[in-house]
PDB file of C-alpha atoms in Angstrom:
ATOM      1  CA  MET A   1      11.685   9.042  13.221  1.00 83.00           C
ATOM      2  CA  GLY A   2       8.089   8.785  14.394  1.00 86.00           C
ATOM      3  CA  TYR A   3       5.173  10.212  16.333  1.00 86.00           C
ATOM      4  CA  ASP A   4       2.383   9.075  18.632  1.00 89.00           C
ATOM      5  CA  ILE A   5      -1.049  10.731  18.967  1.00 86.00           C
ATOM      6  CA  SER A   6      -3.629   9.918  21.574  1.00 86.00           C
ATOM      7  CA  VAL A   7      -6.937  11.895  21.714  1.00 84.00           C
ATOM      8  CA  ARG A   8     -10.135  11.281  23.672  1.00 83.00           C
ATOM      9  CA  VAL A   9     -13.509  13.060  23.524  1.00 82.00           C
ATOM     10  CA  ASN A  10     -15.905  11.491  26.045  1.00 79.00           C
ATOM     11  CA  ASP A  11     -15.990   7.810  25.078  1.00 79.00           C
ATOM     12  CA  SER A  12     -14.513   8.395  21.604  1.00 82.00           C
ATOM     13  CA  SER A  13     -10.751   7.865  21.293  1.00 84.00           C
ATOM     14  CA  LEU A  14      -8.098   8.001  18.583  1.00 85.00           C
ATOM     15  CA  GLU A  15      -4.645   6.418  18.554  1.00 86.00           C
ATOM     16  CA  ILE A  16      -2.088   7.019  15.786  1.00 85.00           C
ATOM     17  CA  HIS A  17       1.403   5.523  16.004  1.00 87.00           C
ATOM     18  CA  ARG A  18       3.671   5.845  12.919  1.00 84.00           C
ATOM     19  CA  SER A  19       7.382   5.688  12.328  1.00 84.00           C
ATOM     20  CA  ILE A  20       9.975   5.430   9.555  1.00 84.00           C
ATOM     21  CA  GLN A  21      13.746   5.298   9.215  1.00 84.00           C
ATOM     22  CA  GLU A  22      16.282   5.915   6.513  1.00 90.00           C
ATOM     23  CA  MET A  23      16.926   2.624   4.767  1.00 90.00           C
ATOM     24  CA  ARG A  24      18.197   1.170   1.510  1.00 93.00           C
ATOM     25  CA  PHE A  25      17.890  -2.499   0.655  1.00 93.00           C
ATOM     26  CA  SER A  26      18.619  -4.237  -2.617  1.00 94.00           C
ATOM     27  CA  SER A  27      19.104  -7.784  -3.816  1.00 94.00           C
ATOM     28  CA  ALA A  28      19.694  -9.667  -7.040  1.00 95.00           C
ATOM     29  CA  GLY A  29      19.528 -13.404  -7.687  1.00 92.00           C
ATOM     30  CA  LEU A  30      19.957 -15.892 -10.494  1.00 95.00           C
ATOM     31  CA  VAL A  31      18.986 -19.563 -10.618  1.00 93.00           C
ATOM     32  CA  ASP A  32      19.667 -21.757 -13.654  1.00 94.00           C
ATOM     33  CA  GLY A  33      19.480 -25.513 -13.593  1.00 94.00           C
ATOM     34  CA  PHE A  34      17.462 -28.716 -13.407  1.00 94.00           C
ATOM     35  CA  GLY A  35      15.751 -30.017 -10.276  1.00 93.00           C
ATOM     36  CA  ASN A  36      13.323 -29.016  -7.570  1.00 93.00           C
ATOM     37  CA  PHE A  37      12.789 -25.327  -6.857  1.00 93.00           C
ATOM     38  CA  SER A  38      11.187 -23.287  -4.054  1.00 93.00           C
ATOM     39  CA  ARG A  39      11.262 -19.637  -3.124  1.00 93.00           C
ATOM     40  CA  PHE A  40       9.613 -17.533  -0.405  1.00 94.00           C
ATOM     41  CA  SER A  41       9.996 -13.778   0.054  1.00 93.00           C
ATOM     42  CA  SER A  42       8.094 -11.268   2.134  1.00 94.00           C
ATOM     43  CA  ILE A  43       8.312  -7.524   2.771  1.00 91.00           C
ATOM     44  CA  GLU A  44       5.923  -6.144   5.375  1.00 87.00           C
ATOM     45  CA  GLY A  45       5.423  -2.993   7.474  1.00 75.00           C
ATOM     46  CA  PHE A  46       7.333  -0.393   5.454  1.00 82.00           C
ATOM     47  CA  ALA A  47       5.125   2.716   5.056  1.00 82.00           C
ATOM     48  CA  GLY A  48       2.160   0.609   3.935  1.00 84.00           C
ATOM     49  CA  ILE A  49       4.159  -1.170   1.195  1.00 90.00           C
ATOM     50  CA  ARG A  50       3.966  -4.955   1.072  1.00 93.00           C
ATOM     51  CA  ALA A  51       5.269  -7.682  -1.255  1.00 95.00           C
ATOM     52  CA  HIS A  52       4.940 -11.470  -0.967  1.00 96.00           C
ATOM     53  CA  GLU A  53       5.934 -14.339  -3.221  1.00 96.00           C
ATOM     54  CA  VAL A  54       5.731 -18.133  -2.971  1.00 95.00           C
ATOM     55  CA  SER A  55       7.044 -20.170  -5.931  1.00 94.00           C
ATOM     56  CA  SER A  56       7.811 -23.880  -6.158  1.00 94.00           C
ATOM     57  CA  SER A  57       8.282 -26.826  -8.501  1.00 93.00           C
ATOM     58  CA  PRO A  58       8.062 -29.931  -6.223  1.00 90.00           C
ATOM     59  CA  ARG A  59       9.189 -32.286  -9.014  1.00 91.00           C
ATOM     60  CA  SER A  60      12.307 -31.937 -11.106  1.00 92.00           C
ATOM     61  CA  GLY A  61      12.121 -29.513 -14.011  1.00 93.00           C
ATOM     62  CA  ARG A  62      14.179 -27.045 -15.974  1.00 95.00           C
ATOM     63  CA  ILE A  63      14.224 -23.665 -14.231  1.00 95.00           C
ATOM     64  CA  GLY A  64      15.667 -20.284 -14.977  1.00 95.00           C
ATOM     65  CA  TYR A  65      14.892 -17.519 -12.465  1.00 95.00           C
ATOM     66  CA  ALA A  66      16.380 -14.031 -12.232  1.00 96.00           C
ATOM     67  CA  ASP A  67      15.214 -11.123 -10.142  1.00 95.00           C
ATOM     68  CA  GLN A  68      16.225  -7.682  -8.863  1.00 95.00           C
ATOM     69  CA  LEU A  69      14.685  -5.952  -5.889  1.00 95.00           C
ATOM     70  CA  ALA A  70      15.130  -2.464  -4.404  1.00 95.00           C
ATOM     71  CA  LEU A  71      13.502  -0.855  -1.334  1.00 94.00           C
ATOM     72  CA  ARG A  72      14.274   2.733  -0.260  1.00 94.00           C
ATOM     73  CA  LEU A  73      12.811   4.674   2.671  1.00 92.00           C
ATOM     74  CA  GLY A  74      13.557   8.253   3.755  1.00 89.00           C
ATOM     75  CA  GLU A  75      12.647  10.508   6.619  1.00 88.00           C
ATOM     76  CA  GLY A  76      10.997  13.852   5.975  1.00 88.00           C
ATOM     77  CA  PRO A  77       9.097  16.707   7.684  1.00 90.00           C
ATOM     78  CA  VAL A  78       5.901  16.027   9.618  1.00 90.00           C
ATOM     79  CA  GLN A  79       3.358  18.710  10.561  1.00 90.00           C
ATOM     80  CA  ILE A  80       0.711  17.968  13.221  1.00 90.00           C
ATOM     81  CA  ALA A  81      -2.175  20.304  14.067  1.00 90.00           C
ATOM     82  CA  ALA A  82      -4.690  19.537  16.807  1.00 86.00           C
ATOM     83  CA  LYS A  83      -7.712  21.369  18.123  1.00 84.00           C
ATOM     84  CA  LEU A  84      -9.831  20.435  21.177  1.00 80.00           C
ATOM     85  CA  GLN A  85     -12.968  22.414  21.925  1.00 78.00           C
ATOM     86  CA  SER A  86     -15.651  22.215  24.600  1.00 73.00           C
ATOM     87  CA  ASN A  87     -18.817  24.344  24.528  1.00 67.00           C
ATOM     88  CA  VAL A  88     -21.237  24.440  27.482  1.00 63.00           C
ATOM     89  CA  LEU A  89     -24.613  26.031  26.661  1.00 60.00           C
ATOM     90  CA  TYR A  90     -27.188  27.345  29.241  1.00 59.00           C
ATOM     91  CA  SER A  91     -30.831  28.315  28.799  1.00 59.00           C
ATOM     92  CA  GLY A  92     -30.805  30.763  31.695  1.00 60.00           C
ATOM     93  CA  SER A  93     -31.312  30.881  35.459  1.00 60.00           C
ATOM     94  CA  ASP A  94     -33.988  29.233  37.587  1.00 60.00           C
ATOM     95  CA  PRO A  95     -35.384  31.931  39.967  1.00 61.00           C
ATOM     96  CA  ASN A  96     -36.555  29.314  42.464  1.00 61.00           C
ATOM     97  CA  PHE A  97     -33.107  27.833  43.022  1.00 55.00           C
ATOM     98  CA  ASN A  98     -30.903  30.721  41.838  1.00 56.00           C
ATOM     99  CA  GLU A  99     -28.816  28.528  39.604  1.00 58.00           C
ATOM    100  CA  SER A 100     -28.329  28.083  35.888  1.00 57.00           C
ATOM    101  CA  GLN A 101     -29.948  25.271  33.951  1.00 59.00           C
ATOM    102  CA  LYS A 102     -27.523  23.383  31.684  1.00 57.00           C
ATOM    103  CA  VAL A 103     -28.996  22.609  28.292  1.00 56.00           C
ATOM    104  CA  ALA A 104     -26.164  20.888  26.431  1.00 58.00           C
ATOM    105  CA  ILE A 105     -22.443  20.205  26.418  1.00 61.00           C
ATOM    106  CA  SER A 106     -20.747  19.767  23.023  1.00 66.00           C
ATOM    107  CA  GLU A 107     -17.153  18.564  22.746  1.00 79.00           C
ATOM    108  CA  PHE A 108     -15.099  18.309  19.571  1.00 83.00           C
ATOM    109  CA  GLY A 109     -11.573  17.325  18.606  1.00 85.00           C
ATOM    110  CA  ALA A 110      -9.732  17.615  15.288  1.00 88.00           C
ATOM    111  CA  VAL A 111      -6.302  16.287  14.306  1.00 90.00           C
ATOM    112  CA  GLU A 112      -4.492  16.872  10.989  1.00 91.00           C
ATOM    113  CA  VAL A 113      -1.166  15.252  10.051  1.00 91.00           C
ATOM    114  CA  ASP A 114       0.877  16.153   6.957  1.00 92.00           C
ATOM    115  CA  GLU A 115       3.570  13.508   6.631  1.00 90.00           C
ATOM    116  CA  LYS A 116       6.205  13.835   3.900  1.00 90.00           C
ATOM    117  CA  TRP A 117       7.993  10.540   4.169  1.00 89.00           C
ATOM    118  CA  LYS A 118       9.291   8.999   0.961  1.00 91.00           C
ATOM    119  CA  ALA A 119       9.336   5.341  -0.010  1.00 93.00           C
ATOM    120  CA  PHE A 120      10.119   3.425  -3.186  1.00 94.00           C
ATOM    121  CA  PHE A 121       9.902  -0.268  -4.010  1.00 95.00           C
ATOM    122  CA  GLY A 122      10.794  -2.000  -7.270  1.00 96.00           C
ATOM    123  CA  ASN A 123      10.892  -5.648  -8.290  1.00 96.00           C
ATOM    124  CA  ARG A 124      11.902  -6.970 -11.711  1.00 96.00           C
ATOM    125  CA  LYS A 125      11.924 -10.698 -12.484  1.00 95.00           C
ATOM    126  CA  ARG A 126      12.217 -13.224 -15.293  1.00 96.00           C
ATOM    127  CA  ILE A 127      11.095 -16.868 -15.102  1.00 96.00           C
ATOM    128  CA  LEU A 128      11.665 -19.678 -17.592  1.00 96.00           C
ATOM    129  CA  TYR A 129      10.306 -23.145 -16.739  1.00 96.00           C
ATOM    130  CA  SER A 130       9.690 -26.486 -18.374  1.00 96.00           C
ATOM    131  CA  GLY A 131       8.678 -29.624 -16.449  1.00 94.00           C
ATOM    132  CA  PRO A 132       5.969 -31.505 -14.574  1.00 94.00           C
ATOM    133  CA  GLY A 133       4.512 -28.370 -13.001  1.00 93.00           C
ATOM    134  CA  MET A 134       5.389 -25.104 -11.289  1.00 94.00           C
ATOM    135  CA  SER A 135       3.201 -22.779  -9.171  1.00 95.00           C
ATOM    136  CA  VAL A 136       3.735 -19.070  -8.531  1.00 95.00           C
ATOM    137  CA  ARG A 137       1.788 -16.808  -6.181  1.00 96.00           C
ATOM    138  CA  GLU A 138       2.712 -13.167  -5.649  1.00 95.00           C
ATOM    139  CA  SER A 139       1.077 -10.001  -4.326  1.00 96.00           C
ATOM    140  CA  TYR A 140       2.087  -6.342  -4.111  1.00 96.00           C
ATOM    141  CA  GLU A 141       0.400  -3.500  -2.231  1.00 93.00           C
ATOM    142  CA  ASN A 142       0.907   0.217  -1.598  1.00 91.00           C
ATOM    143  CA  ASN A 143      -1.585   1.651   0.888  1.00 86.00           C
ATOM    144  CA  GLY A 144      -4.616   0.023  -0.693  1.00 86.00           C
ATOM    145  CA  ASP A 145      -3.450  -0.204  -4.324  1.00 90.00           C
ATOM    146  CA  TYR A 146      -2.764  -3.877  -4.982  1.00 93.00           C
ATOM    147  CA  VAL A 147      -1.678  -6.319  -7.668  1.00 95.00           C
ATOM    148  CA  LYS A 148      -2.081 -10.104  -7.078  1.00 96.00           C
ATOM    149  CA  ASN A 149      -1.511 -13.019  -9.405  1.00 95.00           C
ATOM    150  CA  SER A 150      -1.068 -16.785  -9.310  1.00 95.00           C
ATOM    151  CA  MET A 151      -0.476 -19.526 -11.836  1.00 95.00           C
ATOM    152  CA  GLU A 152       0.213 -23.229 -12.395  1.00 95.00           C
ATOM    153  CA  SER A 153       2.192 -23.974 -15.507  1.00 95.00           C
ATOM    154  CA  TRP A 154       4.098 -26.709 -17.311  1.00 95.00           C
ATOM    155  CA  GLU A 155       5.740 -24.411 -19.857  1.00 95.00           C
ATOM    156  CA  LEU A 156       6.332 -20.842 -18.673  1.00 95.00           C
ATOM    157  CA  TYR A 157       8.019 -17.715 -19.992  1.00 96.00           C
ATOM    158  CA  ARG A 158       7.428 -14.646 -17.869  1.00 95.00           C
ATOM    159  CA  GLU A 159       8.928 -11.145 -17.500  1.00 96.00           C
ATOM    160  CA  SER A 160       7.424  -8.690 -15.047  1.00 96.00           C
ATOM    161  CA  LEU A 161       8.173  -5.306 -13.482  1.00 96.00           C
ATOM    162  CA  TYR A 162       6.517  -3.785 -10.441  1.00 97.00           C
ATOM    163  CA  GLN A 163       7.347  -0.256  -9.201  1.00 96.00           C
ATOM    164  CA  THR A 164       5.591   1.792  -6.569  1.00 95.00           C
ATOM    165  CA  ALA A 165       6.342   5.071  -4.797  1.00 94.00           C
ATOM    166  CA  LEU A 166       4.930   7.022  -1.880  1.00 91.00           C
ATOM    167  CA  ASN A 167       6.047  10.486  -0.743  1.00 89.00           C
ATOM    168  CA  ARG A 168       3.227  12.099   1.182  1.00 89.00           C
ATOM    169  CA  THR A 169       0.342  11.112   3.474  1.00 89.00           C
ATOM    170  CA  LEU A 170      -2.419  13.358   4.856  1.00 90.00           C
ATOM    171  CA  ILE A 171      -4.418  12.132   7.868  1.00 90.00           C
ATOM    172  CA  SER A 172      -7.501  14.020   9.044  1.00 90.00           C
ATOM    173  CA  ALA A 173      -9.594  12.962  12.038  1.00 90.00           C
ATOM    174  CA  ASN A 174     -12.642  14.489  13.737  1.00 89.00           C
ATOM    175  CA  LEU A 175     -13.807  13.285  17.137  1.00 85.00           C
ATOM    176  CA  THR A 176     -17.153  13.922  18.794  1.00 83.00           C
ATOM    177  CA  ALA A 177     -19.014  12.255  21.626  1.00 78.00           C
ATOM    178  CA  HIS A 178     -20.729  10.099  19.011  1.00 81.00           C
ATOM    179  CA  GLY A 179     -17.621   8.638  17.314  1.00 84.00           C
ATOM    180  CA  VAL A 180     -14.489   9.161  15.205  1.00 87.00           C
ATOM    181  CA  ASP A 181     -14.338  10.061  11.515  1.00 88.00           C
ATOM    182  CA  ILE A 182     -10.891   9.577  10.002  1.00 87.00           C
ATOM    183  CA  ASP A 183      -9.702  10.107   6.419  1.00 85.00           C
ATOM    184  CA  GLN A 184      -6.286   9.167   5.024  1.00 84.00           C
ATOM    185  CA  LYS A 185      -4.941  10.091   1.571  1.00 85.00           C
ATOM    186  CA  SER A 186      -1.550   9.529   0.001  1.00 86.00           C
ATOM    187  CA  ASN A 187       0.598  10.698  -2.882  1.00 89.00           C
ATOM    188  CA  ARG A 188       1.357   7.331  -4.458  1.00 89.00           C
ATOM    189  CA  SER A 189       1.896   5.732  -7.833  1.00 92.00           C
ATOM    190  CA  THR A 190       2.033   2.117  -9.053  1.00 94.00           C
ATOM    191  CA  LEU A 191       3.284   0.570 -12.308  1.00 95.00           C
ATOM    192  CA  PHE A 192       2.948  -3.106 -13.223  1.00 96.00           C
ATOM    193  CA  MET A 193       4.153  -4.492 -16.560  1.00 96.00           C
ATOM    194  CA  LEU A 194       3.936  -8.122 -17.647  1.00 95.00           C
ATOM    195  CA  LYS A 195       4.868 -10.281 -20.631  1.00 96.00           C
ATOM    196  CA  HIS A 196       3.616 -13.773 -20.055  1.00 95.00           C
ATOM    197  CA  GLY A 197       3.439 -17.012 -22.065  1.00 95.00           C
ATOM    198  CA  SER A 198       2.206 -20.198 -20.420  1.00 95.00           C
ATOM    199  CA  VAL A 199       0.815 -23.653 -20.996  1.00 95.00           C
ATOM    200  CA  GLY A 200      -0.880 -24.630 -17.756  1.00 91.00           C
ATOM    201  CA  ARG A 201      -3.940 -25.193 -15.619  1.00 89.00           C
ATOM    202  CA  ASN A 202      -4.702 -21.710 -14.373  1.00 91.00           C
ATOM    203  CA  THR A 203      -3.524 -18.096 -14.469  1.00 95.00           C
ATOM    204  CA  HIS A 204      -5.301 -15.607 -12.182  1.00 96.00           C
ATOM    205  CA  PHE A 205      -4.987 -11.792 -11.911  1.00 95.00           C
ATOM    206  CA  ASP A 206      -6.598  -9.579  -9.270  1.00 95.00           C
ATOM    207  CA  MET A 207      -5.789  -5.841  -9.374  1.00 93.00           C
ATOM    208  CA  GLY A 208      -7.504  -2.843  -7.819  1.00 90.00           C
ATOM    209  CA  ARG A 209      -7.823  -0.190  -5.170  1.00 85.00           C
ATOM    210  CA  ALA A 210      -9.201  -0.860  -1.689  1.00 76.00           C
ATOM    211  CA  ASP A 211     -10.893   1.623   0.625  1.00 65.00           C
ATOM    212  CA  ARG A 212     -10.432   1.746   4.395  1.00 56.00           C
ATOM    213  CA  SER A 213     -12.669  -1.309   4.884  1.00 49.00           C
ATOM    214  CA  ASN A 214     -10.527  -3.285   2.389  1.00 51.00           C
ATOM    215  CA  GLU A 215     -13.387  -3.565  -0.107  1.00 54.00           C
ATOM    216  CA  GLY A 216     -12.402  -2.904  -3.708  1.00 53.00           C
ATOM    217  CA  GLU A 217     -13.477   0.517  -4.978  1.00 74.00           C
ATOM    218  CA  SER A 218     -12.287  -0.445  -8.464  1.00 85.00           C
ATOM    219  CA  ARG A 219     -11.131  -3.924  -9.384  1.00 88.00           C
ATOM    220  CA  ILE A 220     -10.064  -6.080 -12.339  1.00 91.00           C
ATOM    221  CA  ILE A 221     -10.161  -9.891 -12.129  1.00 94.00           C
ATOM    222  CA  GLU A 222      -8.979 -12.115 -14.998  1.00 94.00           C
ATOM    223  CA  ASP A 223      -8.650 -15.898 -15.250  1.00 95.00           C
ATOM    224  CA  TYR A 224      -7.077 -17.966 -18.014  1.00 94.00           C
ATOM    225  CA  THR A 225      -6.483 -21.675 -18.585  1.00 93.00           C
ATOM    226  CA  GLY A 226      -4.587 -23.641 -21.222  1.00 93.00           C
ATOM    227  CA  GLN A 227      -2.186 -21.925 -23.601  1.00 94.00           C
ATOM    228  CA  GLN A 228      -1.852 -18.151 -23.065  1.00 93.00           C
ATOM    229  CA  ASN A 229       0.128 -15.201 -24.365  1.00 95.00           C
ATOM    230  CA  ILE A 230      -0.537 -12.092 -22.270  1.00 95.00           C
ATOM    231  CA  THR A 231       0.933  -8.585 -22.394  1.00 96.00           C
ATOM    232  CA  MET A 232      -0.196  -6.219 -19.663  1.00 94.00           C
ATOM    233  CA  ARG A 233       0.534  -2.687 -18.441  1.00 95.00           C
ATOM    234  CA  LEU A 234      -1.222  -1.242 -15.384  1.00 93.00           C
ATOM    235  CA  ASN A 235      -0.880   2.280 -13.893  1.00 93.00           C
ATOM    236  CA  MET A 236      -2.488   3.569 -10.689  1.00 89.00           C
ATOM    237  CA  GLY A 237      -1.863   6.802  -8.835  1.00 86.00           C
ATOM    238  CA  ASP A 238      -3.172   9.547  -6.554  1.00 84.00           C
ATOM    239  CA  TRP A 239      -2.201  13.240  -6.332  1.00 82.00           C
ATOM    240  CA  ILE A 240      -2.901  15.324  -3.266  1.00 78.00           C
ATOM    241  CA  MET A 241      -1.946  18.967  -2.994  1.00 70.00           C
ATOM    242  CA  ARG A 242      -2.376  21.982  -0.762  1.00 65.00           C
ATOM    243  CA  PRO A 243      -1.831  25.669  -1.618  1.00 54.00           C
ATOM    244  CA  ASP A 244       1.543  25.816   0.135  1.00 58.00           C
ATOM    245  CA  ASP A 245       2.933  22.697  -1.582  1.00 56.00           C
ATOM    246  CA  ASP A 246       6.393  22.538  -3.112  1.00 52.00           C
ATOM    247  CA  ARG A 247       5.953  20.643  -6.400  1.00 47.00           C
ATOM    248  CA  GLY A 248       9.622  19.775  -6.465  1.00 46.00           C
ATOM    249  CA  TRP A 249       9.100  17.401  -3.555  1.00 41.00           C
ATOM    250  CA  LEU A 250       7.401  14.904  -5.829  1.00 42.00           C
ATOM    251  CA  ASP A 251      10.662  14.211  -7.611  1.00 45.00           C
ATOM    252  CA  CYS A 252      12.035  12.487  -4.532  1.00 44.00           C
ATOM    253  CA  CYS A 253      10.821   8.994  -5.320  1.00 46.00           C
ATOM    254  CA  ARG A 254      11.564   8.561  -9.009  1.00 47.00           C
ATOM    255  CA  PRO A 255      13.413   5.319  -9.672  1.00 47.00           C
ATOM    256  CA  ASP A 256      16.890   5.471 -11.053  1.00 48.00           C
ATOM    257  CA  PRO A 257      17.023   5.289 -14.882  1.00 43.00           C
TER     258      PRO A 257
END
């Protein structure tokens, strides 16, 4: 399911191409043993939800790694409204030439999209490690809300949970001869929970919300070194609503108990 929008006002143009499909994906894994370890996972291009992880222990160590992952996408109604307008203004007629004098031409275009597509992503993991050294880098994002962290550790105990949901996006665009002004808002929520104990060189956290230019509107950065015991809970969310909304729609993306 998808749509394509192409609008032009003089030299200003707008292109919107979006699509989604019904999908369910889940995985579960368990590693327990002694030796080298490496893991790479990447989720990209699903309704603005992204997740990446790179973990490795290049030299033999004791590793215990368990994780569960779930991704669900669903189609839903889309409403598109567009308005194009052109106004030609005249000051009057020239009696010498018997023709009107054109003063100005104003052109305007407006597009509004109300997209009720639902998406849910969840990732739970547990890591136990002891050895010469292990590195972990992971990042999660939902339409500008992001959680990133990395670490290098010799003794590691870590439990984490990341859940994010999206069930509505509003896109509004205005076009004039001078340019395009576009605004995008989403119904979305993010939860990140962490229990972390480490003896290592570095632990780094970067969490926040990015605007359309990918500059953080609000941001938290934390760095630790040496022995650490960290407990963290982070919540982020947005609520958008119009007078004709059905509040029951927001129940669509709640994770299973």
